[in-house]
XYZ file of C-alpha atoms in Angstrom:
682
model
C -35.444 -10.005 -31.412
C -33.874 -13.158 -30.020
C -34.304 -14.256 -26.435
C -30.643 -13.355 -25.762
C -31.068 -9.857 -27.184
C -33.835 -8.783 -24.808
C -34.919 -8.826 -21.183
C -38.216 -8.070 -19.455
C -36.776 -4.697 -18.492
C -36.265 -3.797 -22.143
C -39.817 -4.823 -22.964
C -41.427 -2.394 -20.543
C -41.669 0.240 -23.203
C -40.270 3.048 -21.088
C -39.966 6.487 -22.631
C -36.571 7.522 -23.943
C -35.141 10.924 -23.080
C -33.069 13.146 -25.399
C -29.833 11.489 -24.279
C -31.028 7.994 -25.104
C -31.745 6.861 -21.537
C -34.923 4.917 -20.813
C -36.888 6.466 -17.937
C -38.252 4.019 -15.367
C -38.794 6.346 -12.427
C -37.664 9.570 -10.838
C -36.418 9.036 -7.300
C -35.543 11.593 -4.601
C -32.026 10.180 -4.402
C -29.765 12.620 -6.234
C -26.167 11.861 -5.391
C -23.859 14.062 -7.464
C -20.104 14.612 -7.176
C -20.118 17.794 -9.278
C -18.166 16.384 -12.220
C -21.124 15.178 -14.302
C -21.236 18.002 -16.865
C -17.468 18.052 -17.329
C -17.468 14.274 -17.765
C -20.254 14.481 -20.330
C -18.310 17.089 -22.320
C -15.108 15.044 -22.242
C -16.791 11.794 -23.260
C -19.007 13.344 -25.886
C -15.954 14.772 -27.689
C -13.803 11.655 -27.363
C -12.947 9.221 -30.132
C -11.731 6.349 -27.929
C -14.409 5.358 -25.401
C -12.856 2.013 -24.359
C -12.140 0.950 -20.810
C -8.409 1.434 -21.557
C -8.778 4.782 -23.313
C -5.695 6.968 -22.880
C -7.689 9.811 -24.370
C -10.261 9.751 -21.583
C -7.958 8.895 -18.686
C -5.548 11.609 -19.742
C -8.297 14.208 -19.644
C -8.947 13.867 -15.928
C -8.018 16.910 -13.833
C -9.790 16.205 -10.504
C -10.308 13.178 -8.298
C -13.967 12.627 -9.419
C -12.897 12.814 -13.057
C -10.059 10.400 -12.476
C -12.426 8.044 -10.646
C -14.794 7.891 -13.629
C -12.188 7.860 -16.432
C -9.259 5.853 -15.089
C -8.145 2.556 -16.641
C -8.160 1.137 -13.144
C -11.928 1.256 -12.690
C -12.549 -1.995 -14.552
C -9.791 -3.957 -12.735
C -12.225 -5.058 -10.085
C -13.982 -7.150 -12.788
C -11.080 -8.056 -15.098
C -10.186 -11.329 -13.339
C -13.674 -12.696 -13.906
C -14.524 -15.196 -16.638
C -17.333 -13.170 -18.158
C -18.952 -14.776 -21.190
C -20.101 -13.041 -24.316
C -23.524 -14.647 -23.973
C -24.152 -13.414 -20.423
C -27.078 -11.157 -19.672
C -25.866 -8.646 -17.118
C -27.691 -6.198 -14.864
C -25.657 -3.386 -13.374
C -27.302 -1.483 -10.527
C -25.938 1.970 -9.712
C -24.147 2.452 -13.015
C -22.920 5.942 -12.094
C -21.125 7.549 -15.023
C -20.566 4.281 -16.892
C -16.961 3.243 -16.232
C -17.966 -0.302 -15.150
C -20.829 -0.307 -17.697
C -18.307 0.281 -20.438
C -16.194 -2.739 -19.502
C -19.258 -4.982 -19.118
C -20.432 -3.934 -22.561
C -17.059 -4.803 -24.060
C -17.220 -8.298 -22.587
C -20.901 -9.220 -22.776
C -23.508 -8.814 -25.523
C -26.357 -7.680 -23.258
C -26.010 -5.220 -20.404
C -28.886 -3.450 -18.648
C -27.491 -0.548 -16.622
C -29.740 1.116 -14.039
C -28.839 4.492 -12.487
C -31.191 6.633 -10.351
C -29.587 10.034 -11.129
C -30.424 11.332 -14.636
C -27.296 13.491 -14.906
C -25.117 10.480 -14.285
C -27.176 8.146 -16.459
C -26.658 10.459 -19.482
C -22.880 10.249 -18.986
C -23.107 6.436 -18.858
C -25.215 6.429 -22.031
C -22.633 8.651 -23.767
C -19.776 6.389 -22.632
C -21.470 3.344 -24.175
C -22.956 4.974 -27.257
C -21.037 2.662 -29.621
C -22.084 -0.561 -27.812
C -25.428 -1.747 -29.211
C -25.824 -4.383 -26.470
C -25.922 -1.787 -23.671
C -29.110 -0.034 -22.503
C -29.076 2.632 -19.778
C -32.142 3.129 -17.591
C -32.984 5.915 -15.133
C -34.390 4.175 -12.062
C -33.470 1.764 -9.307
C -33.337 -1.946 -8.596
C -37.035 -2.163 -7.649
C -38.040 -0.799 -11.093
C -36.620 -3.960 -12.728
C -39.253 -6.645 -13.435
C -39.002 -9.473 -10.929
C -37.947 -12.280 -13.272
C -34.806 -14.375 -12.868
C -33.185 -13.676 -16.219
C -29.744 -12.297 -15.419
C -26.582 -14.365 -15.406
C -24.678 -11.682 -13.516
C -25.878 -8.782 -11.352
C -23.231 -6.185 -10.517
C -23.308 -3.972 -7.401
C -20.053 -2.004 -7.370
C -20.008 0.691 -4.695
C -23.761 0.456 -4.180
C -24.629 -1.608 -1.089
C -23.098 0.909 1.329
C -25.585 3.592 0.230
C -28.738 1.440 0.324
C -29.628 2.232 3.955
C -28.489 5.886 3.878
C -26.046 5.082 6.690
C -28.638 3.408 8.938
C -27.368 0.746 11.351
C -30.647 -1.115 10.774
C -29.873 -4.102 8.523
C -33.386 -4.403 7.098
C -32.846 -2.101 4.053
C -29.687 -3.971 3.055
C -31.349 -7.368 3.440
C -34.350 -6.227 1.388
C -32.091 -4.914 -1.375
C -30.043 -8.097 -1.584
C -33.133 -10.314 -1.611
C -34.503 -8.313 -4.549
C -31.255 -8.615 -6.486
C -31.090 -12.357 -5.817
C -34.607 -12.817 -7.185
C -33.443 -11.573 -10.597
C -30.664 -14.134 -11.000
C -30.850 -17.269 -13.086
C -30.420 -20.541 -11.224
C -26.696 -20.583 -11.965
C -26.290 -16.803 -11.919
C -23.823 -14.807 -9.801
C -24.326 -11.692 -7.691
C -21.204 -9.517 -7.550
C -20.807 -7.027 -4.682
C -17.802 -4.702 -4.328
C -17.578 -2.613 -1.150
C -15.063 -1.179 1.346
C -14.175 -3.130 4.504
C -15.053 -1.235 7.658
C -11.999 -2.753 9.404
C -9.637 -2.669 6.410
C -5.919 -2.285 7.127
C -5.998 1.203 5.625
C -8.525 2.288 8.264
C -6.645 0.404 10.986
C -3.570 2.461 10.108
C -5.404 5.749 10.597
C -6.641 6.650 7.124
C -9.911 8.607 7.107
C -13.065 6.687 6.271
C -13.829 7.204 2.567
C -17.383 8.482 3.094
C -17.100 10.583 6.264
C -13.409 11.544 5.905
C -12.974 10.886 9.628
C -10.218 8.553 10.917
C -11.435 5.403 12.679
C -15.088 6.296 11.944
C -16.100 2.869 10.656
C -14.067 1.087 13.364
C -15.972 3.062 15.978
C -19.326 2.227 14.407
C -19.978 5.676 12.844
C -20.733 7.441 16.156
C -21.614 10.688 14.390
C -23.730 9.070 11.684
C -22.911 8.819 7.992
C -24.582 8.872 4.575
C -23.082 5.449 3.885
C -22.199 2.424 5.959
C -19.675 -0.306 5.267
C -19.392 -3.783 6.795
C -16.880 -6.297 8.018
C -16.399 -9.593 6.198
C -18.463 -11.579 8.664
C -21.291 -9.031 8.458
C -21.284 -9.185 4.640
C -21.232 -12.965 4.620
C -24.190 -13.010 7.016
C -26.179 -10.604 4.815
C -25.479 -12.718 1.733
C -26.287 -16.019 3.382
C -29.769 -14.731 4.252
C -30.503 -14.581 0.511
C -29.810 -18.345 0.164
C -26.720 -17.571 -1.900
C -23.248 -18.858 -1.017
C -20.678 -16.071 -0.876
C -17.045 -16.334 -1.869
C -15.058 -13.340 -0.673
C -11.941 -11.839 -2.251
C -9.729 -9.040 -0.996
C -9.052 -5.952 -3.127
C -6.229 -3.365 -2.862
C -5.926 -0.480 -2.595
C -9.746 -0.760 -2.771
C -12.557 -1.595 -5.206
C -12.507 1.948 -6.735
C -9.142 1.997 -8.491
C -8.194 -1.612 -7.988
C -4.696 -2.953 -8.480
C -5.052 -6.469 -7.062
C -7.854 -8.908 -6.333
C -6.767 -11.913 -4.273
C -8.412 -15.139 -3.207
C -8.107 -16.607 0.291
C -6.169 -19.482 -1.268
C -3.235 -17.134 -1.868
C -2.763 -16.822 1.878
C -2.462 -20.583 2.164
C -0.215 -20.978 -0.851
C 2.337 -18.271 0.006
C 1.723 -15.617 2.634
C 4.681 -13.572 1.495
C 3.062 -12.942 -1.884
C -0.047 -11.640 -0.159
C 1.883 -8.903 1.602
C 4.368 -8.231 -1.220
C 2.007 -7.643 -4.127
C -0.079 -4.736 -2.729
C 1.470 -1.290 -2.825
C 1.393 0.808 0.329
C 0.374 3.234 1.628
C -3.047 3.096 0.010
C -4.204 6.497 -1.287
C -6.568 8.726 0.675
C -9.195 9.873 -1.821
C -10.419 12.693 0.406
C -6.934 14.227 0.744
C -3.581 13.225 2.159
C -3.622 12.474 5.889
C -0.666 11.428 8.022
C -1.059 7.843 9.247
C -0.404 6.741 12.806
C 0.982 3.409 11.606
C 2.840 1.888 8.679
C 0.052 0.287 6.615
C 2.339 -2.203 4.896
C 3.768 -3.375 8.221
C 0.290 -3.649 9.733
C -0.912 -5.680 6.739
C 1.965 -8.132 7.111
C 1.165 -8.483 10.836
C -2.471 -9.168 10.003
C -1.483 -11.920 7.567
C 0.981 -13.533 9.948
C -1.670 -13.430 12.681
C -4.164 -15.199 10.425
C -6.305 -12.055 9.990
C -5.474 -11.184 6.396
C -8.780 -12.473 5.040
C -10.681 -10.166 7.404
C -8.655 -6.961 6.947
C -8.318 -6.360 3.195
C -9.201 -2.770 2.328
C -12.128 -3.791 0.133
C -14.067 -6.944 -0.616
C -15.281 -8.410 -3.893
C -17.983 -10.971 -3.222
C -19.184 -13.552 -5.747
C -22.428 -15.081 -4.463
C -24.264 -17.870 -6.238
C -26.408 -20.900 -5.539
C -23.394 -23.064 -6.330
C -20.547 -23.649 -3.845
C -18.113 -21.876 -6.146
C -18.988 -19.201 -8.638
C -17.915 -20.101 -12.194
C -16.825 -16.483 -12.707
C -13.551 -16.999 -10.840
C -11.154 -19.372 -12.665
C -10.277 -22.251 -10.320
C -6.492 -22.027 -10.771
C -6.205 -18.284 -10.124
C -4.895 -17.246 -6.718
C -4.819 -13.530 -7.506
C -4.764 -11.073 -10.358
C -2.979 -7.738 -10.302
C -2.778 -4.939 -12.803
C -0.375 -2.319 -14.013
C -2.897 0.036 -15.568
C -1.573 3.384 -14.366
C 0.218 3.344 -17.711
C -0.514 4.098 -21.288
C -2.714 1.385 -22.755
C 0.132 0.020 -24.882
C 2.058 -0.831 -21.681
C -0.832 -1.875 -19.416
C -0.626 -5.467 -18.269
C -2.360 -8.086 -16.185
C -0.514 -10.663 -14.071
C -2.393 -13.704 -12.868
C -0.937 -15.704 -10.020
C -1.758 -19.303 -10.858
C -1.610 -22.507 -8.854
C -0.459 -25.174 -11.268
C -0.038 -28.617 -9.756
C 1.090 -27.149 -6.448
C 3.502 -24.654 -7.964
C 2.919 -20.924 -8.276
C 3.276 -19.382 -11.708
C 2.977 -15.769 -12.848
C 1.127 -15.373 -16.152
C 1.596 -11.911 -17.620
C -0.377 -10.602 -20.555
C -1.016 -7.273 -22.266
C -4.410 -5.711 -21.744
C -4.557 -3.872 -25.038
C -3.880 -5.770 -28.273
C -1.314 -4.398 -30.676
C 0.516 -2.329 -28.100
C 4.173 -2.204 -27.168
C 3.708 -5.239 -25.002
C 1.359 -7.311 -27.130
C 2.643 -10.801 -27.777
C 1.646 -14.414 -27.483
C 2.263 -15.740 -24.002
C 4.077 -19.050 -23.908
C 2.984 -21.980 -21.783
C 6.169 -23.993 -21.315
C 7.200 -22.407 -18.042
C 10.205 -20.635 -19.539
C 11.283 -17.323 -18.124
C 9.881 -14.926 -20.724
C 7.801 -14.581 -23.831
C 8.975 -12.986 -27.037
C 9.040 -9.253 -27.084
C 6.711 -7.547 -29.499
C 7.805 -6.211 -32.873
C 6.928 -2.703 -31.734
C 9.259 0.119 -32.724
C 8.923 1.762 -29.329
C 12.188 2.047 -27.369
C 10.748 0.238 -24.363
C 8.934 -3.059 -24.602
C 7.031 -5.337 -22.272
C 8.346 -8.849 -21.787
C 5.380 -11.092 -21.116
C 4.602 -14.766 -20.725
C 4.802 -17.222 -17.840
C 7.455 -17.366 -15.155
C 7.627 -19.646 -12.109
C 7.474 -17.986 -8.713
C 10.681 -18.191 -6.712
C 10.215 -17.967 -2.945
C 12.805 -16.190 -0.883
C 13.433 -13.106 1.172
C 12.457 -9.809 -0.341
C 15.764 -8.298 -1.411
C 14.716 -4.748 -0.606
C 13.763 -5.856 2.907
C 17.276 -7.318 3.311
C 18.740 -4.006 2.219
C 16.543 -2.075 4.621
C 17.909 -4.077 7.582
C 21.554 -4.276 6.428
C 24.460 -2.330 7.848
C 26.851 -0.531 5.512
C 29.176 -3.497 5.068
C 26.263 -5.784 4.273
C 24.778 -3.189 1.938
C 27.974 -3.109 -0.086
C 27.991 -6.888 -0.331
C 24.328 -7.249 -1.308
C 24.457 -4.407 -3.809
C 27.548 -5.846 -5.445
C 25.681 -9.129 -5.935
C 22.918 -7.202 -7.663
C 25.344 -5.442 -9.998
C 27.038 -8.786 -10.771
C 23.646 -10.261 -11.678
C 23.016 -7.245 -13.907
C 26.384 -7.746 -15.608
C 25.449 -11.342 -16.401
C 22.335 -10.129 -18.238
C 24.422 -7.756 -20.362
C 26.859 -10.493 -21.247
C 24.080 -12.548 -22.829
C 23.540 -9.949 -25.548
C 19.787 -9.880 -25.109
C 17.486 -6.872 -24.692
C 18.354 -5.432 -21.328
C 15.776 -5.814 -18.502
C 15.866 -2.203 -17.338
C 13.755 -2.985 -14.257
C 16.072 -5.732 -13.027
C 16.389 -3.692 -9.867
C 16.627 -4.648 -6.161
C 12.890 -4.348 -5.532
C 12.246 -6.998 -8.191
C 14.570 -9.584 -6.594
C 14.453 -12.151 -3.820
C 17.380 -13.746 -2.003
C 17.549 -17.516 -1.502
C 18.916 -18.971 1.748
C 22.347 -19.461 0.101
C 22.526 -15.785 -0.883
C 21.658 -16.338 -4.539
C 19.495 -13.623 -6.087
C 16.488 -14.471 -8.271
C 14.372 -12.188 -10.425
C 10.637 -12.213 -9.566
C 9.065 -9.339 -11.471
C 11.072 -7.843 -14.325
C 8.873 -6.836 -17.239
C 10.469 -4.002 -19.247
C 13.309 -4.493 -21.718
C 15.202 -2.008 -23.868
C 17.896 -2.303 -26.496
C 20.936 -0.095 -26.559
C 20.888 1.008 -22.935
C 24.193 0.843 -21.061
C 24.921 -1.087 -17.886
C 25.938 2.153 -16.194
C 22.516 3.680 -16.929
C 20.696 0.709 -15.367
C 22.994 0.825 -12.326
C 22.244 4.518 -11.861
C 18.516 3.823 -12.236
C 18.801 1.104 -9.625
C 20.578 3.435 -7.189
C 17.959 6.138 -7.716
C 14.911 3.864 -7.280
C 16.467 1.867 -4.442
C 17.448 4.986 -2.508
C 13.927 6.328 -2.863
C 12.373 3.079 -1.630
C 14.808 2.611 1.227
C 14.097 6.130 2.439
C 10.455 5.085 2.823
C 11.200 1.708 4.425
C 13.712 2.798 7.043
C 13.863 5.152 9.970
C 15.320 8.599 9.120
C 18.025 8.086 11.775
C 19.402 5.140 9.782
C 21.184 7.334 7.262
C 22.472 10.372 9.155
C 20.929 12.421 6.397
C 18.057 14.852 6.031
C 16.642 14.297 2.547
C 15.803 11.460 0.192
C 18.432 12.758 -2.200
C 21.123 12.225 0.415
C 20.080 8.566 0.779
C 20.103 8.135 -3.001
C 23.565 9.683 -3.202
C 24.827 7.382 -0.430
C 23.464 4.246 -2.111
C 25.150 5.330 -5.318
C 28.454 5.779 -3.466
C 28.253 2.204 -2.153
C 28.097 0.789 -5.686
C 30.848 2.967 -7.067
C 29.031 6.019 -8.427
C 30.633 9.472 -7.805
C 30.324 10.393 -4.141
C 29.355 13.999 -4.997
C 26.063 12.779 -6.493
C 26.877 14.313 -9.890
C 25.257 11.263 -11.525
C 21.819 11.921 -10.000
C 20.753 14.623 -12.463
C 21.361 12.310 -15.442
C 19.572 9.433 -13.694
C 16.575 11.649 -12.994
C 16.457 12.848 -16.587
C 16.649 9.258 -17.858
C 13.972 8.038 -15.426
C 11.717 10.963 -16.359
C 12.006 10.038 -20.038
C 11.200 6.392 -19.243
C 8.170 7.297 -17.143
C 6.920 9.789 -19.757
C 7.042 6.964 -22.282
C 5.052 4.380 -20.309
C 3.056 6.270 -17.667
C -0.249 8.008 -18.197
C -0.368 11.352 -16.470
C -3.549 13.126 -15.429
C -4.045 15.559 -16.889
C -1.958 14.417 -19.844
C 0.540 17.025 -21.150
C 0.132 18.111 -24.740
C 3.737 17.362 -25.776
C 6.387 14.768 -24.992
C 8.670 17.499 -23.662
C 6.039 18.645 -21.206
C 5.511 15.053 -20.055
C 9.223 14.594 -19.377
C 9.417 17.947 -17.562
C 6.434 16.963 -15.388
C 8.015 13.662 -14.471
C 11.326 15.365 -13.653
C 9.527 17.802 -11.347
C 7.831 14.898 -9.532
C 11.140 13.086 -9.091
C 12.973 16.144 -7.796
C 10.127 16.904 -5.407
C 10.558 13.458 -3.876
C 14.333 13.686 -3.764
C 14.169 16.964 -1.868
C 11.579 15.663 0.598
C 12.719 15.451 4.229
C 13.219 11.876 5.368
C 10.819 12.522 8.230
C 8.082 12.978 5.644
C 9.184 10.188 3.328
C 9.659 7.431 5.900
C 6.742 5.150 6.778
C 8.229 4.811 10.275
C 6.387 7.620 12.027
C 5.255 6.357 15.430
C 4.775 9.832 16.888
C 1.994 10.985 14.566
C 1.669 14.490 13.158
C 3.450 16.317 15.955
C 6.573 14.222 15.719
C 6.508 14.282 11.929
C 6.206 18.071 11.982
C 9.134 18.365 14.412
C 11.253 15.961 12.380
C 10.341 17.763 9.190
C 11.369 21.054 10.778
C 14.574 19.453 11.991
C 15.151 18.153 8.457
C 14.525 21.623 7.059
C 16.948 23.163 9.574
C 19.438 20.406 8.827
C 19.175 21.070 5.096
C 19.579 24.819 5.761
C 22.595 24.040 7.947
C 24.112 21.938 5.151
C 23.544 24.855 2.759
C 25.254 27.215 5.216
C 28.157 24.795 5.632
C 28.495 24.585 1.848
C 28.419 28.368 1.578
C 30.945 28.671 4.411
C 33.201 26.131 2.763
C 32.969 28.016 -0.523
C 33.844 31.329 1.186
C 36.746 29.745 3.077
C 37.991 28.197 -0.162
C 37.776 31.536 -1.968
C 39.501 33.340 0.927
C 42.198 30.711 1.042
C 42.784 31.158 -2.674
C 43.164 34.935 -2.228
C 45.477 34.463 0.768
C 47.609 31.964 -1.106
C 47.826 34.314 -4.099
C 48.803 37.269 -1.907
C 51.309 35.128 0.013
C 52.904 34.111 -3.284
C 53.149 37.754 -4.393
C 54.572 38.790 -1.003
C 57.104 35.991 -1.208
C 58.203 37.286 -4.600
C 58.534 40.853 -3.247
C 60.496 39.645 -0.229
C 62.810 37.757 -2.539
C 63.365 40.834 -4.695
C 63.980 42.918 -1.553
C 66.514 40.409 -0.270
C 68.303 40.501 -3.641
C 68.288 44.318 -3.605
C 69.652 44.373 -0.040
C 72.426 41.993 -1.074
C 73.363 44.199 -4.069
C 73.200 47.318 -1.881
C 75.513 45.695 0.660
C 77.976 44.853 -2.074
C 77.817 48.453 -3.385
C 78.402 49.903 0.059
C 81.409 47.657 0.590
C 82.810 48.792 -2.771
C 82.180 52.458 -1.922
C 83.830 52.126 1.446
C 86.862 50.626 -0.241
C 87.010 53.494 -2.719
C 86.684 56.072 0.066
C 89.421 54.402 2.068
C 91.669 54.317 -0.981
C 90.938 57.981 -1.668
C 91.771 58.958 1.924
C 94.940 56.906 1.771
C 96.024 58.621 -1.474
C 95.356 62.129 -0.174
C 97.335 61.436 2.985
C 100.296 60.055 1.101
C 103.572 61.930 0.456
C 103.031 61.597 -3.268
C 99.842 63.675 -3.019
C 101.775 66.450 -1.196
C 104.781 66.442 -3.600
C 102.559 66.795 -6.658
C 100.569 69.733 -5.281
C 102.515 72.400 -7.314
C 101.877 70.456 -10.480
C 98.182 70.370 -9.761
C 98.109 74.163 -9.216
C 99.792 74.765 -12.570
C 97.282 72.417 -14.173
C 94.365 74.403 -12.675
C 95.778 77.674 -13.978
C 96.206 76.216 -17.411
C 92.618 74.954 -17.496
C 91.259 78.410 -16.508
C 93.216 80.154 -19.237
C 92.161 77.693 -21.851
C 88.410 78.464 -21.404
C 86.682 81.381 -23.285
C 86.407 84.745 -21.555
C 83.807 84.924 -18.886
C 83.544 81.214 -18.523
C 83.967 79.842 -15.162
C 86.433 77.110 -14.791
C 85.896 74.811 -11.965
C 88.754 74.920 -9.599
C 89.801 72.241 -7.332
C 89.442 73.322 -3.789
C 92.628 73.628 -1.859
C 92.699 71.128 0.844
C 93.449 72.515 4.240
C 95.057 69.293 4.932
C 97.895 70.036 2.499
């Protein structure tokens, strides 16, 4: 066995248990989160064990399972320039998510975990990596020789002292780790910040689940204890190592971004734009007393950004700068809450004083895999993938300016119409070029220059065959959702997110009745089902689309009081505003029902009025005809009276009598012959 292929730890000759773990010691520390057996079963039956395994990540059903199986776990290490030849020691390997990534990057990894149930999961996760060995034990079981190029402590230091405020256990632990490093080796520590902006905004402390607990110094005690930046730097400096500290968001657990202090000096706006807020609460959703994103921006502008990141990643070495962090990288952020084929890394580079975004696919051969270009042009070539949506990668220069969505959030209606029309004009220009359409060329991916010109800063997805109208509708949907979070509920005179979305659509020419929203939601759900990894992953594409639609509709129907990040009154005010929103929505429903009833009643009344009008017309006609008949009858009666009173009528009476006698005699016997009555007037 070559020198590279072994370490003193591997030469101890420790016994091997039935799961393949080497037993160093059995300690009384038995931290379990209850998911160990379920994780073992999932991993044991999986085909893809990689750090970007959709199969594993899509199997997660609970927070502990997601924590151990997510693509995001390795992001805290992905920016580092790990070498294949490095010998790595991981202390506190847990269930092997970080171990897996280390084994993919380095040929020799010794992973030490004190809890046997968790060590067996880590061993199963790395069963196809011959360079990884998993040991049951702790740091002090490792032989005291300086043979490791990298020692990794991710989520470990906070537990070393069992929550004690006494610094001695932490100092002892760090001294021991330092003694195992080579002369040019690096100690990596990832840990929460006790005064992180998440905690400053009222989120519960991750270990005690109590708001402001770490800021108050853990007055009720805790099983774990975190530190401020200055406290961590002081602990590291006592080991004779030089620390370099990086901020991590939303934290070191499921990391999206790792940023260097140099980013704050290069462009403060990037430092507060790139993180996504609010950061998740892993112990359960809790209403914040402040807008985390706004607080973070204030911290940066006050020069406190370096002290108030949610988590820290510390690279400590005997050199002034650790070689693990590339010198030109200001930050690295990840889009890994996606299927592996669409997962990407973006490095923010400082090149000769200019900031450049370098985007690359994490998984080779996926929908976004391509060769990044280095000439500073706007995009790389899209991949030859047959998937309907593709990643557009490569290098793009950073364009400074005002966040376009921020402009929209402060604009009045007239200004909104103007700004949104500029966006749709920019979109039209892209369609005129005949290229694959950037379907995320949306307001939140734009900045405005001082002259009002809009520039794209983060458009990655392209699609052929999609219409301009579909992208406009997507933009209205997404922009309305985001504005409802960024603005006060009173801004819109509406009660739900859907009402804001409908209003934004109206301003850019979509039907005012919101009839377009259902199609936009269906289209967005199909897009998200294509690129996003859901946990747990549905078994069919149809189920995935239906799940995404349900999520979108849930947000659209959410009261603005619950959606908006502007909630200065805390829970009580939010509850009152939510109830007001509910009552307002109910009122709108009643108004709609009333309008429908009035409309139906009006229709019936109009129909009856028309029928009555017809009847009145017929009656008027009949009355006219009757009047004419009466006039004619009166004329006949008058004429008859005139005739009977005339001398002619009297002179001809004898003739009429003879005529009557003749008519009687001409009838058969017994027949009655009508006789003309003799007028007394004669």
